[in-house]
C-alpha cells in the first residue's frame, strides 16, 4: 500500500536538476527513488508481463541494436504475421505462467492498412481473456491509432530509445520527430503510452539524462516507461558495445522513478544477464514491472524456476491488473 503523500507531477524538469539527480551519492538517490515509489505503489508488488513476437524479422529499419533488421546479418529467420488463434494460445500460456499483461510486437516500420484487421482481432481476443494489452508495431498514423483504441488496446509501445543528441548514431531510417509524431497519435487516441529506451549503446550519462528529460517533459508522462539494457546481438552494429555498468543502469531506473512518479517503470530487456543482486537494486530504485517467460522478442529472458526463486527471496508479489480508465484521463 502507498505509505507517503503523493508526489506532485512535473513536466518542467531542467537539465541541471536531472544532472544533479543522476550524480547523487548512490544511497541518497535510492532513498529518494524509494520514497517516491512508496508514495504511489506497493513496493513489494511487480507487474508481470509477457512478450510475444507476432511478426519476426525482415524489418526495413536500421536500428543499430536490433536482431530483426534486414540491414544486418544476424541469422534470424523472418516469419509472417501469426494467426490470431496462435496468438490467443500464447496469451493463455502467459496467464498460466503468471502474467497479467501481454505485449505483442511486430518487426514493421509501420503496419500496412491490410494488416490492421488481423492485429485488431488479436487485441480484442487477448483482451477478452482479461489481460492488459500492449502492442508495438512501429509508426502509426492517427487513423491506425484510433482503430487500435477501438479494438480495445490498452497501451501502445513506441520508444524514443535514446537522447535526441545520440539518436543519429543508432538509427538513420526514421527520425526522433517521426517517433514523437506516433506518440502524439497514440496519446490523442486515448490509449496509454508505453515509451522508454535502451541503456548500454555507448551513450554517455548526459544522453541517459537527455532521454529521461525528453520523457518526463512530455505534456503527459508515459504511463509505462520501459528501460532496456542492451541485449548485444552479434552481427548488429552495437553487438560489440562496451559492457554496461550495472550501477549506472540502476541510476537510470531511479531517476526515471523520481521524474515520473506515477508511471510504471519497466525493467525490460537485460534481466537474463543481470545478477539477482542487480535486479534487486533495480526494484529498490523503483522498477515495478518486468517481462516473464523464456523469451523477449528474439532474445533470452530468465527461466521461470530461476525467476520464481528470486521472487520468493525478495518477497515480491505479482501486481493485480491496474484499472486504466481514469489514468488515461489525466493522473500521470
Ligand atoms: N518494430 C517496432 C518498433 O521498433 O517500434 C516494435 C518492436 S521493437 C523490437 C521495440 C523496442 O524494443 C525498440 O524500440 C527497442 O527499444 C527495444 N529493443 C529492440 N532490440 C533490443 C535489444 N537488442 N536490446 C534492448 N532493447 C531492444
Ligand atoms: C521494450 O521497450 N522492450 C521490449 C518491448 N518494448 C517490446 C522489447 C525488448 C526486445 C529485446 C530484444 C529482443 O528480444 O529482440
Ligand atoms: Fe525494426 Fe523495430 Fe527492430 Fe527497429 S527495433 S529494426 S523498427 S523491429
Tab-separated table of C-alpha atoms and ligand atoms in Angstrom:
chain	number	residue	atom	x	y	z
A	1	UNK	CA	0.000	0.000	0.000
A	2	UNK	CA	1.240	3.535	-0.723
A	3	UNK	CA	2.547	4.969	2.525
A	4	UNK	CA	3.638	8.565	1.801
A	5	UNK	CA	1.936	11.686	0.477
A	6	UNK	CA	1.572	11.773	-3.303
A	7	UNK	CA	4.397	13.476	-5.168
A	8	UNK	CA	3.259	16.278	-7.485
A	9	UNK	CA	3.759	15.656	-11.194
A	10	UNK	CA	6.173	17.945	-13.008
A	11	UNK	CA	6.761	18.479	-16.705
A	12	UNK	CA	9.358	21.225	-16.377
A	13	UNK	CA	12.464	19.343	-15.259
A	14	UNK	CA	15.639	21.235	-16.077
A	15	UNK	CA	18.872	19.727	-17.357
A	16	UNK	CA	20.678	20.969	-14.239
A	17	UNK	CA	18.164	19.265	-11.911
A	18	UNK	CA	18.338	15.994	-13.802
A	19	UNK	CA	22.154	16.066	-13.981
A	20	UNK	CA	22.258	16.645	-10.223
A	21	UNK	CA	19.834	13.784	-9.559
A	22	UNK	CA	21.757	11.159	-11.514
A	23	UNK	CA	25.004	12.248	-9.833
A	24	UNK	CA	23.671	11.966	-6.246
A	25	UNK	CA	25.522	9.658	-3.881
A	26	UNK	CA	24.035	6.211	-4.585
A	27	UNK	CA	22.298	5.803	-1.224
A	28	UNK	CA	20.720	9.252	-1.428
A	29	UNK	CA	19.467	8.538	-4.944
A	30	UNK	CA	17.935	5.193	-3.945
A	31	UNK	CA	16.365	6.725	-0.825
A	32	UNK	CA	14.693	9.430	-2.931
A	33	UNK	CA	13.523	6.913	-5.501
A	34	UNK	CA	12.127	4.597	-2.779
A	35	UNK	CA	10.310	7.482	-1.114
A	36	UNK	CA	8.650	8.487	-4.393
A	37	UNK	CA	7.935	4.854	-5.237
A	38	UNK	CA	6.224	4.149	-1.910
A	39	UNK	CA	4.035	7.220	-2.255
A	40	UNK	CA	2.321	5.667	-5.269
A	41	UNK	CA	2.886	1.930	-5.293
A	42	UNK	CA	3.180	-1.103	-3.080
A	43	UNK	CA	6.965	-1.522	-3.089
A	44	UNK	CA	6.657	-5.324	-2.920
A	45	UNK	CA	4.474	-5.655	-5.992
A	46	UNK	CA	5.771	-6.078	-9.523
A	47	UNK	CA	3.662	-6.264	-12.664
A	48	UNK	CA	4.331	-9.445	-14.627
A	49	UNK	CA	4.149	-9.055	-18.420
A	50	UNK	CA	4.791	-11.459	-21.255
A	51	UNK	CA	6.038	-10.566	-24.729
A	52	UNK	CA	5.190	-12.273	-27.989
A	53	UNK	CA	6.762	-11.586	-31.359
A	54	UNK	CA	3.731	-11.773	-33.662
A	55	UNK	CA	5.833	-10.991	-36.758
A	56	UNK	CA	9.545	-11.623	-36.564
A	57	UNK	CA	12.417	-10.262	-38.678
A	58	UNK	CA	12.605	-8.777	-42.166
A	59	UNK	CA	12.307	-5.195	-40.882
A	60	UNK	CA	13.418	-2.409	-43.264
A	61	UNK	CA	14.573	-0.080	-40.446
A	62	UNK	CA	18.239	0.050	-39.420
A	63	UNK	CA	18.048	0.349	-35.598
A	64	UNK	CA	21.666	-0.491	-34.694
A	65	UNK	CA	20.745	-2.751	-31.767
A	66	UNK	CA	18.149	-4.904	-33.468
A	67	UNK	CA	18.307	-8.568	-34.488
A	68	UNK	CA	15.305	-8.076	-36.791
A	69	UNK	CA	16.635	-5.517	-39.264
A	70	UNK	CA	17.333	-6.659	-42.846
A	71	UNK	CA	20.361	-4.320	-42.816
A	72	UNK	CA	22.370	-6.723	-40.633
A	73	UNK	CA	23.323	-10.418	-40.833
A	74	UNK	CA	22.076	-11.806	-37.531
A	75	UNK	CA	20.994	-15.264	-38.694
A	76	UNK	CA	17.381	-14.588	-37.684
A	77	UNK	CA	14.690	-16.242	-39.797
A	78	UNK	CA	11.863	-13.900	-40.834
A	79	UNK	CA	8.278	-15.080	-40.320
A	80	UNK	CA	4.844	-13.983	-41.486
A	81	UNK	CA	2.275	-12.403	-39.160
A	82	UNK	CA	0.974	-15.080	-36.757
A	83	UNK	CA	-2.627	-16.291	-36.924
A	84	UNK	CA	-4.939	-14.884	-34.244
A	85	UNK	CA	-5.559	-18.391	-32.865
A	86	UNK	CA	-1.839	-18.913	-32.230
A	87	UNK	CA	-1.594	-15.540	-30.503
A	88	UNK	CA	-4.565	-16.365	-28.254
A	89	UNK	CA	-2.988	-19.727	-27.376
A	90	UNK	CA	0.236	-17.923	-26.402
A	91	UNK	CA	-1.772	-15.441	-24.321
A	92	UNK	CA	-3.432	-18.328	-22.430
A	93	UNK	CA	0.014	-19.797	-21.716
A	94	UNK	CA	1.137	-16.356	-20.482
A	95	UNK	CA	-1.755	-16.331	-17.986
A	96	UNK	CA	-0.805	-19.824	-16.800
A	97	UNK	CA	2.759	-18.534	-16.393
A	98	UNK	CA	1.516	-15.731	-14.118
A	99	UNK	CA	1.296	-12.722	-16.477
A	100	UNK	CA	-1.402	-10.050	-16.190
A	101	UNK	CA	-0.194	-8.062	-19.196
A	102	UNK	CA	0.503	-9.249	-22.747
A	103	UNK	CA	2.638	-7.286	-25.182
A	104	UNK	CA	2.630	-8.144	-28.897
A	105	UNK	CA	5.480	-6.910	-31.085
A	106	UNK	CA	5.880	-6.844	-34.872
A	107	UNK	CA	9.095	-6.118	-36.811
A	108	UNK	CA	7.492	-3.469	-39.002
A	109	UNK	CA	8.444	0.085	-39.893
A	110	UNK	CA	4.673	0.650	-39.593
A	111	UNK	CA	1.649	-1.615	-40.045
A	112	UNK	CA	0.145	-1.855	-43.542
A	113	UNK	CA	-3.521	-0.945	-43.624
A	114	UNK	CA	-4.235	-4.501	-44.822
A	115	UNK	CA	-2.753	-5.862	-41.545
A	116	UNK	CA	-4.989	-3.770	-39.313
A	117	UNK	CA	-7.981	-6.142	-39.280
A	118	UNK	CA	-5.783	-9.019	-38.103
A	119	UNK	CA	-3.994	-7.077	-35.356
A	120	UNK	CA	-7.288	-5.578	-34.138
A	121	UNK	CA	-8.742	-9.115	-33.870
A	122	UNK	CA	-5.723	-10.144	-31.809
A	123	UNK	CA	-6.261	-7.211	-29.457
A	124	UNK	CA	-9.948	-7.957	-28.858
A	125	UNK	CA	-9.393	-11.670	-28.351
A	126	UNK	CA	-6.442	-11.262	-25.981
A	127	UNK	CA	-8.273	-8.584	-24.022
A	128	UNK	CA	-11.290	-10.890	-23.689
A	129	UNK	CA	-9.043	-13.249	-21.678
A	130	UNK	CA	-8.716	-10.498	-19.040
A	131	UNK	CA	-5.148	-9.486	-19.892
A	132	UNK	CA	-3.935	-5.909	-20.118
A	133	UNK	CA	-2.922	-5.476	-23.760
A	134	UNK	CA	0.037	-3.704	-25.332
A	135	UNK	CA	1.290	-3.655	-28.921
A	136	UNK	CA	4.387	-2.343	-30.629
A	137	UNK	CA	4.096	-2.293	-34.410
A	138	UNK	CA	6.268	0.676	-35.408
A	139	UNK	CA	4.997	4.079	-36.550
A	140	UNK	CA	1.239	4.641	-36.579
A	141	UNK	CA	-0.983	7.093	-38.405
A	142	UNK	CA	-3.696	8.854	-36.460
A	143	UNK	CA	-6.274	6.544	-38.060
A	144	UNK	CA	-4.374	3.376	-37.158
A	145	UNK	CA	-4.039	4.524	-33.543
A	146	UNK	CA	-7.802	5.152	-33.498
A	147	UNK	CA	-8.515	1.654	-34.817
A	148	UNK	CA	-6.327	0.003	-32.173
A	149	UNK	CA	-8.023	2.027	-29.441
A	150	UNK	CA	-11.425	0.986	-30.792
A	151	UNK	CA	-10.338	-2.672	-30.754
A	152	UNK	CA	-9.616	-2.256	-27.028
A	153	UNK	CA	-5.824	-1.871	-26.965
A	154	UNK	CA	-4.770	-0.517	-23.552
A	155	UNK	CA	-1.164	0.566	-24.274
A	156	UNK	CA	0.927	1.257	-27.363
A	157	UNK	CA	4.708	0.858	-27.003
A	158	UNK	CA	6.905	3.121	-29.097
A	159	UNK	CA	10.291	4.018	-27.636
A	160	UNK	CA	12.379	7.146	-28.104
A	161	UNK	CA	15.296	4.734	-27.482
A	162	UNK	CA	17.925	7.353	-26.521
A	163	UNK	CA	18.569	11.107	-26.302
A	164	UNK	CA	17.857	13.379	-29.284
A	165	UNK	CA	21.644	14.006	-29.472
A	166	UNK	CA	22.649	10.324	-29.635
A	167	UNK	CA	19.715	9.166	-31.764
A	168	UNK	CA	21.506	9.627	-35.121
A	169	UNK	CA	24.311	7.294	-34.003
A	170	UNK	CA	21.796	4.457	-33.598
A	171	UNK	CA	19.125	4.801	-36.319
A	172	UNK	CA	19.112	6.514	-39.716
A	173	UNK	CA	15.863	5.324	-41.307
A	174	UNK	CA	13.467	7.317	-39.128
A	175	UNK	CA	13.837	10.448	-37.072
A	176	UNK	CA	13.130	11.283	-33.470
A	177	UNK	CA	10.368	13.577	-34.779
A	178	UNK	CA	8.740	10.591	-36.554
A	179	UNK	CA	8.647	8.855	-33.189
A	180	UNK	CA	7.204	11.868	-31.399
A	181	UNK	CA	4.505	12.120	-34.084
A	182	UNK	CA	3.470	8.491	-33.478
A	183	UNK	CA	3.470	9.089	-29.724
A	184	UNK	CA	1.166	12.078	-30.220
A	185	UNK	CA	-1.222	9.959	-32.309
A	186	UNK	CA	-1.260	7.311	-29.584
A	187	UNK	CA	-1.847	9.910	-26.866
A	188	UNK	CA	-4.623	11.624	-28.833
A	189	UNK	CA	-6.369	8.284	-29.473
A	190	UNK	CA	-6.889	7.849	-25.717
A	191	UNK	CA	-4.618	4.810	-25.410
A	192	UNK	CA	-1.998	4.770	-22.689
A	193	UNK	CA	1.563	5.435	-23.813
A	194	UNK	CA	4.433	2.998	-23.183
A	195	UNK	CA	7.660	4.776	-24.050
A	196	UNK	CA	11.253	4.388	-22.904
A	197	UNK	CA	14.608	3.402	-24.308
A	198	UNK	CA	17.821	1.454	-24.144
A	199	UNK	CA	20.888	1.886	-21.937
A	200	UNK	CA	24.298	0.474	-22.883
A	201	UNK	CA	24.578	1.527	-26.529
A	202	UNK	CA	27.780	3.527	-25.947
A	203	UNK	CA	25.866	6.655	-24.935
A	204	UNK	CA	27.159	8.922	-22.183
A	205	UNK	CA	25.461	9.836	-18.939
A	206	UNK	CA	24.301	13.112	-20.495
A	207	UNK	CA	22.439	11.089	-23.164
A	208	UNK	CA	20.766	8.967	-20.495
A	209	UNK	CA	19.667	12.153	-18.765
A	210	UNK	CA	18.632	13.643	-22.143
A	211	UNK	CA	16.353	10.675	-22.796
A	212	UNK	CA	14.744	10.875	-19.341
A	213	UNK	CA	14.252	14.647	-19.682
A	214	UNK	CA	12.530	14.152	-23.017
A	215	UNK	CA	10.154	11.572	-21.497
A	216	UNK	CA	9.467	13.438	-18.250
A	217	UNK	CA	8.808	16.754	-20.009
A	218	UNK	CA	6.259	15.359	-22.463
A	219	UNK	CA	2.867	17.033	-21.915
A	220	UNK	CA	1.827	13.832	-20.086
A	221	UNK	CA	4.200	11.245	-18.644
A	222	UNK	CA	4.084	7.917	-20.477
A	223	UNK	CA	2.005	5.621	-18.245
A	224	UNK	CA	4.664	2.965	-18.787
A	225	UNK	CA	8.410	3.579	-19.136
A	226	UNK	CA	10.439	0.574	-20.292
A	227	UNK	CA	14.156	0.812	-19.532
A	228	UNK	CA	16.006	-1.812	-21.569
A	229	UNK	CA	19.600	-2.869	-21.041
A	230	UNK	CA	21.054	-3.530	-24.486
A	231	UNK	CA	20.907	-7.188	-25.494
A	232	UNK	CA	24.037	-7.422	-27.612
A	233	UNK	CA	23.134	-9.191	-30.829
A	234	UNK	CA	26.096	-10.484	-32.886
A	235	UNK	CA	26.029	-9.034	-36.406
A	236	UNK	CA	24.411	-5.721	-35.389
A	237	UNK	CA	26.464	-2.501	-35.260
A	238	UNK	CA	26.006	-2.446	-31.465
A	239	UNK	CA	26.722	-6.149	-30.959
A	240	UNK	CA	30.188	-5.446	-29.578
A	241	UNK	CA	29.286	-2.481	-27.341
A	242	UNK	CA	31.305	-1.984	-24.154
A	243	UNK	CA	29.803	-3.653	-21.053
A	244	UNK	CA	27.154	-1.639	-19.219
A	245	UNK	CA	27.974	-0.786	-15.604
A	246	UNK	CA	25.164	-2.252	-13.502
A	247	UNK	CA	25.098	0.605	-11.000
A	248	UNK	CA	24.837	3.138	-13.833
A	249	UNK	CA	21.794	1.216	-15.085
A	250	UNK	CA	20.217	1.357	-11.605
A	251	UNK	CA	20.766	5.132	-11.586
A	252	UNK	CA	18.734	5.469	-14.803
A	253	UNK	CA	15.864	3.497	-13.239
A	254	UNK	CA	15.975	5.630	-10.073
A	255	UNK	CA	15.920	8.923	-11.987
A	256	UNK	CA	13.043	7.669	-14.156
A	257	UNK	CA	11.123	6.784	-10.969
A	258	UNK	CA	11.769	10.199	-9.393
A	259	UNK	CA	10.924	12.223	-12.508
A	260	UNK	CA	7.825	10.167	-13.456
A	261	UNK	CA	6.446	9.215	-10.027
A	262	UNK	CA	3.195	7.556	-11.093
A	263	UNK	CA	4.436	5.744	-14.180
A	264	UNK	CA	5.089	2.040	-14.216
A	265	UNK	CA	8.857	1.758	-14.703
A	266	UNK	CA	9.607	-1.423	-16.568
A	267	UNK	CA	12.871	-3.325	-16.063
A	268	UNK	CA	12.694	-4.653	-19.631
A	269	UNK	CA	15.425	-6.302	-21.689
A	270	UNK	CA	18.610	-7.436	-19.970
A	271	UNK	CA	17.473	-9.405	-16.906
A	272	UNK	CA	18.962	-12.578	-18.384
A	273	UNK	CA	22.499	-11.289	-17.825
A	274	UNK	CA	21.792	-9.483	-14.532
A	275	UNK	CA	22.611	-10.987	-11.153
A	276	UNK	CA	19.893	-11.376	-8.543
A	277	UNK	CA	21.541	-8.563	-6.611
A	278	UNK	CA	21.456	-6.171	-9.582
A	279	UNK	CA	17.788	-6.944	-10.232
A	280	UNK	CA	17.041	-6.378	-6.521
A	281	UNK	CA	18.701	-2.952	-6.782
A	282	UNK	CA	16.536	-2.140	-9.829
A	283	UNK	CA	13.406	-2.938	-7.777
A	284	UNK	CA	14.764	-0.838	-4.895
A	285	UNK	CA	15.289	2.003	-7.372
A	286	UNK	CA	11.595	1.846	-8.289
A	287	UNK	CA	11.230	-0.609	-11.166
A	288	UNK	CA	7.834	-2.279	-10.822
A	289	UNK	CA	7.206	-4.203	-13.996
A	290	UNK	CA	9.149	-6.931	-15.788
A	291	UNK	CA	8.826	-9.420	-18.592
A	292	UNK	CA	8.471	-13.050	-17.568
A	293	UNK	CA	8.757	-16.047	-19.892
A	294	UNK	CA	11.830	-17.592	-21.517
A	295	UNK	CA	11.923	-15.218	-24.496
A	296	UNK	CA	11.625	-11.487	-25.026
A	297	UNK	CA	11.043	-10.954	-28.765
A	298	UNK	CA	14.089	-12.731	-30.193
A	299	UNK	CA	16.470	-12.883	-27.210
A	300	UNK	CA	16.526	-14.778	-23.924
A	301	UNK	CA	14.901	-13.929	-20.623
A	302	UNK	CA	15.412	-15.778	-17.297
A	303	UNK	CA	13.765	-19.198	-16.904
A	304	UNK	CA	10.656	-19.456	-14.738
A	305	UNK	CA	12.214	-21.509	-11.919
A	306	UNK	CA	15.054	-19.002	-11.562
A	307	UNK	CA	12.605	-16.073	-11.525
A	308	UNK	CA	10.234	-17.779	-9.078
A	309	UNK	CA	13.153	-18.389	-6.707
A	310	UNK	CA	14.076	-14.687	-6.886
A	311	UNK	CA	10.500	-13.522	-6.169
A	312	UNK	CA	10.473	-15.834	-3.129
A	313	UNK	CA	13.802	-14.484	-1.850
A	314	UNK	CA	12.725	-10.863	-2.307
A	315	UNK	CA	9.127	-11.312	-1.125
A	316	UNK	CA	7.851	-9.933	-4.447
A	317	UNK	CA	4.189	-10.455	-5.281
A	318	UNK	CA	2.631	-10.091	-8.730
A	319	UNK	CA	0.680	-6.853	-9.137
A	320	UNK	CA	-3.030	-7.205	-9.854
A	321	UNK	CA	-4.220	-5.733	-13.177
A	322	UNK	CA	-4.378	-1.936	-12.881
A	323	UNK	CA	-7.515	-0.098	-13.960
A	324	UNK	CA	-6.709	2.380	-16.715
A	325	UNK	CA	-9.876	4.324	-17.416
A	326	UNK	CA	-9.263	7.336	-15.174
A	327	UNK	CA	-5.469	7.160	-15.584
A	328	UNK	CA	-5.825	7.977	-19.246
A	329	UNK	CA	-7.949	10.946	-18.339
A	330	UNK	CA	-5.040	12.626	-16.669
A	331	UNK	CA	-3.407	11.394	-13.479
A	332	UNK	CA	0.173	10.795	-14.766
B	1	LIG	N1	9.345	-2.518	-34.770
B	1	LIG	C1	8.743	-1.821	-33.713
B	1	LIG	C2	9.492	-0.566	-33.315
B	1	LIG	O1	10.713	-0.567	-33.301
B	1	LIG	O2	8.839	0.413	-32.997
B	1	LIG	C3	8.475	-2.647	-32.497
B	1	LIG	C4	9.458	-3.661	-31.958
B	1	LIG	S1	10.977	-3.082	-31.292
B	1	LIG	C5	11.805	-4.599	-31.127
B	1	LIG	C6	10.590	-2.438	-29.689
B	1	LIG	C7	11.722	-1.889	-28.862
B	1	LIG	O3	12.487	-2.931	-28.317
B	1	LIG	C8	12.750	-0.997	-29.528
B	1	LIG	O4	12.306	0.316	-29.688
B	1	LIG	C9	13.903	-1.055	-28.549
B	1	LIG	O5	13.803	-0.021	-27.585
B	1	LIG	C10	13.729	-2.422	-27.893
B	1	LIG	N2	14.801	-3.324	-28.334
B	1	LIG	C11	14.927	-3.897	-29.550
B	1	LIG	N3	16.047	-4.631	-29.652
B	1	LIG	C12	16.684	-4.511	-28.457
B	1	LIG	C13	17.917	-5.013	-27.934
B	1	LIG	N4	18.735	-5.760	-28.677
B	1	LIG	N5	18.232	-4.711	-26.663
B	1	LIG	C14	17.424	-3.933	-25.916
B	1	LIG	N6	16.259	-3.419	-26.359
B	1	LIG	C15	15.890	-3.693	-27.616
B	2	LIG	C1	10.548	-2.595	-24.907
B	2	LIG	O1	10.906	-1.456	-24.592
B	2	LIG	N1	11.251	-3.709	-24.673
B	2	LIG	C2	10.580	-4.858	-25.242
B	2	LIG	C3	9.223	-4.270	-25.677
B	2	LIG	N2	9.421	-2.866	-25.532
B	2	LIG	C4	8.663	-4.618	-26.968
B	2	LIG	C5	11.377	-5.499	-26.343
B	2	LIG	C6	12.743	-5.929	-25.900
B	2	LIG	C7	13.376	-6.613	-27.053
B	2	LIG	C8	14.723	-7.148	-26.715
B	2	LIG	C9	15.414	-7.721	-27.879
B	2	LIG	C10	14.772	-8.914	-28.497
B	2	LIG	O2	14.310	-9.842	-27.781
B	2	LIG	O3	14.767	-8.991	-29.734
B	3	LIG	FE1	12.555	-2.837	-36.974
B	3	LIG	FE2	11.659	-2.294	-34.525
B	3	LIG	FE3	13.952	-3.699	-34.895
B	3	LIG	FE4	13.903	-1.108	-35.466
B	3	LIG	S1	13.592	-2.040	-33.429
B	3	LIG	S2	14.774	-2.730	-36.760
B	3	LIG	S3	11.818	-0.857	-36.232
B	3	LIG	S4	11.900	-4.318	-35.449
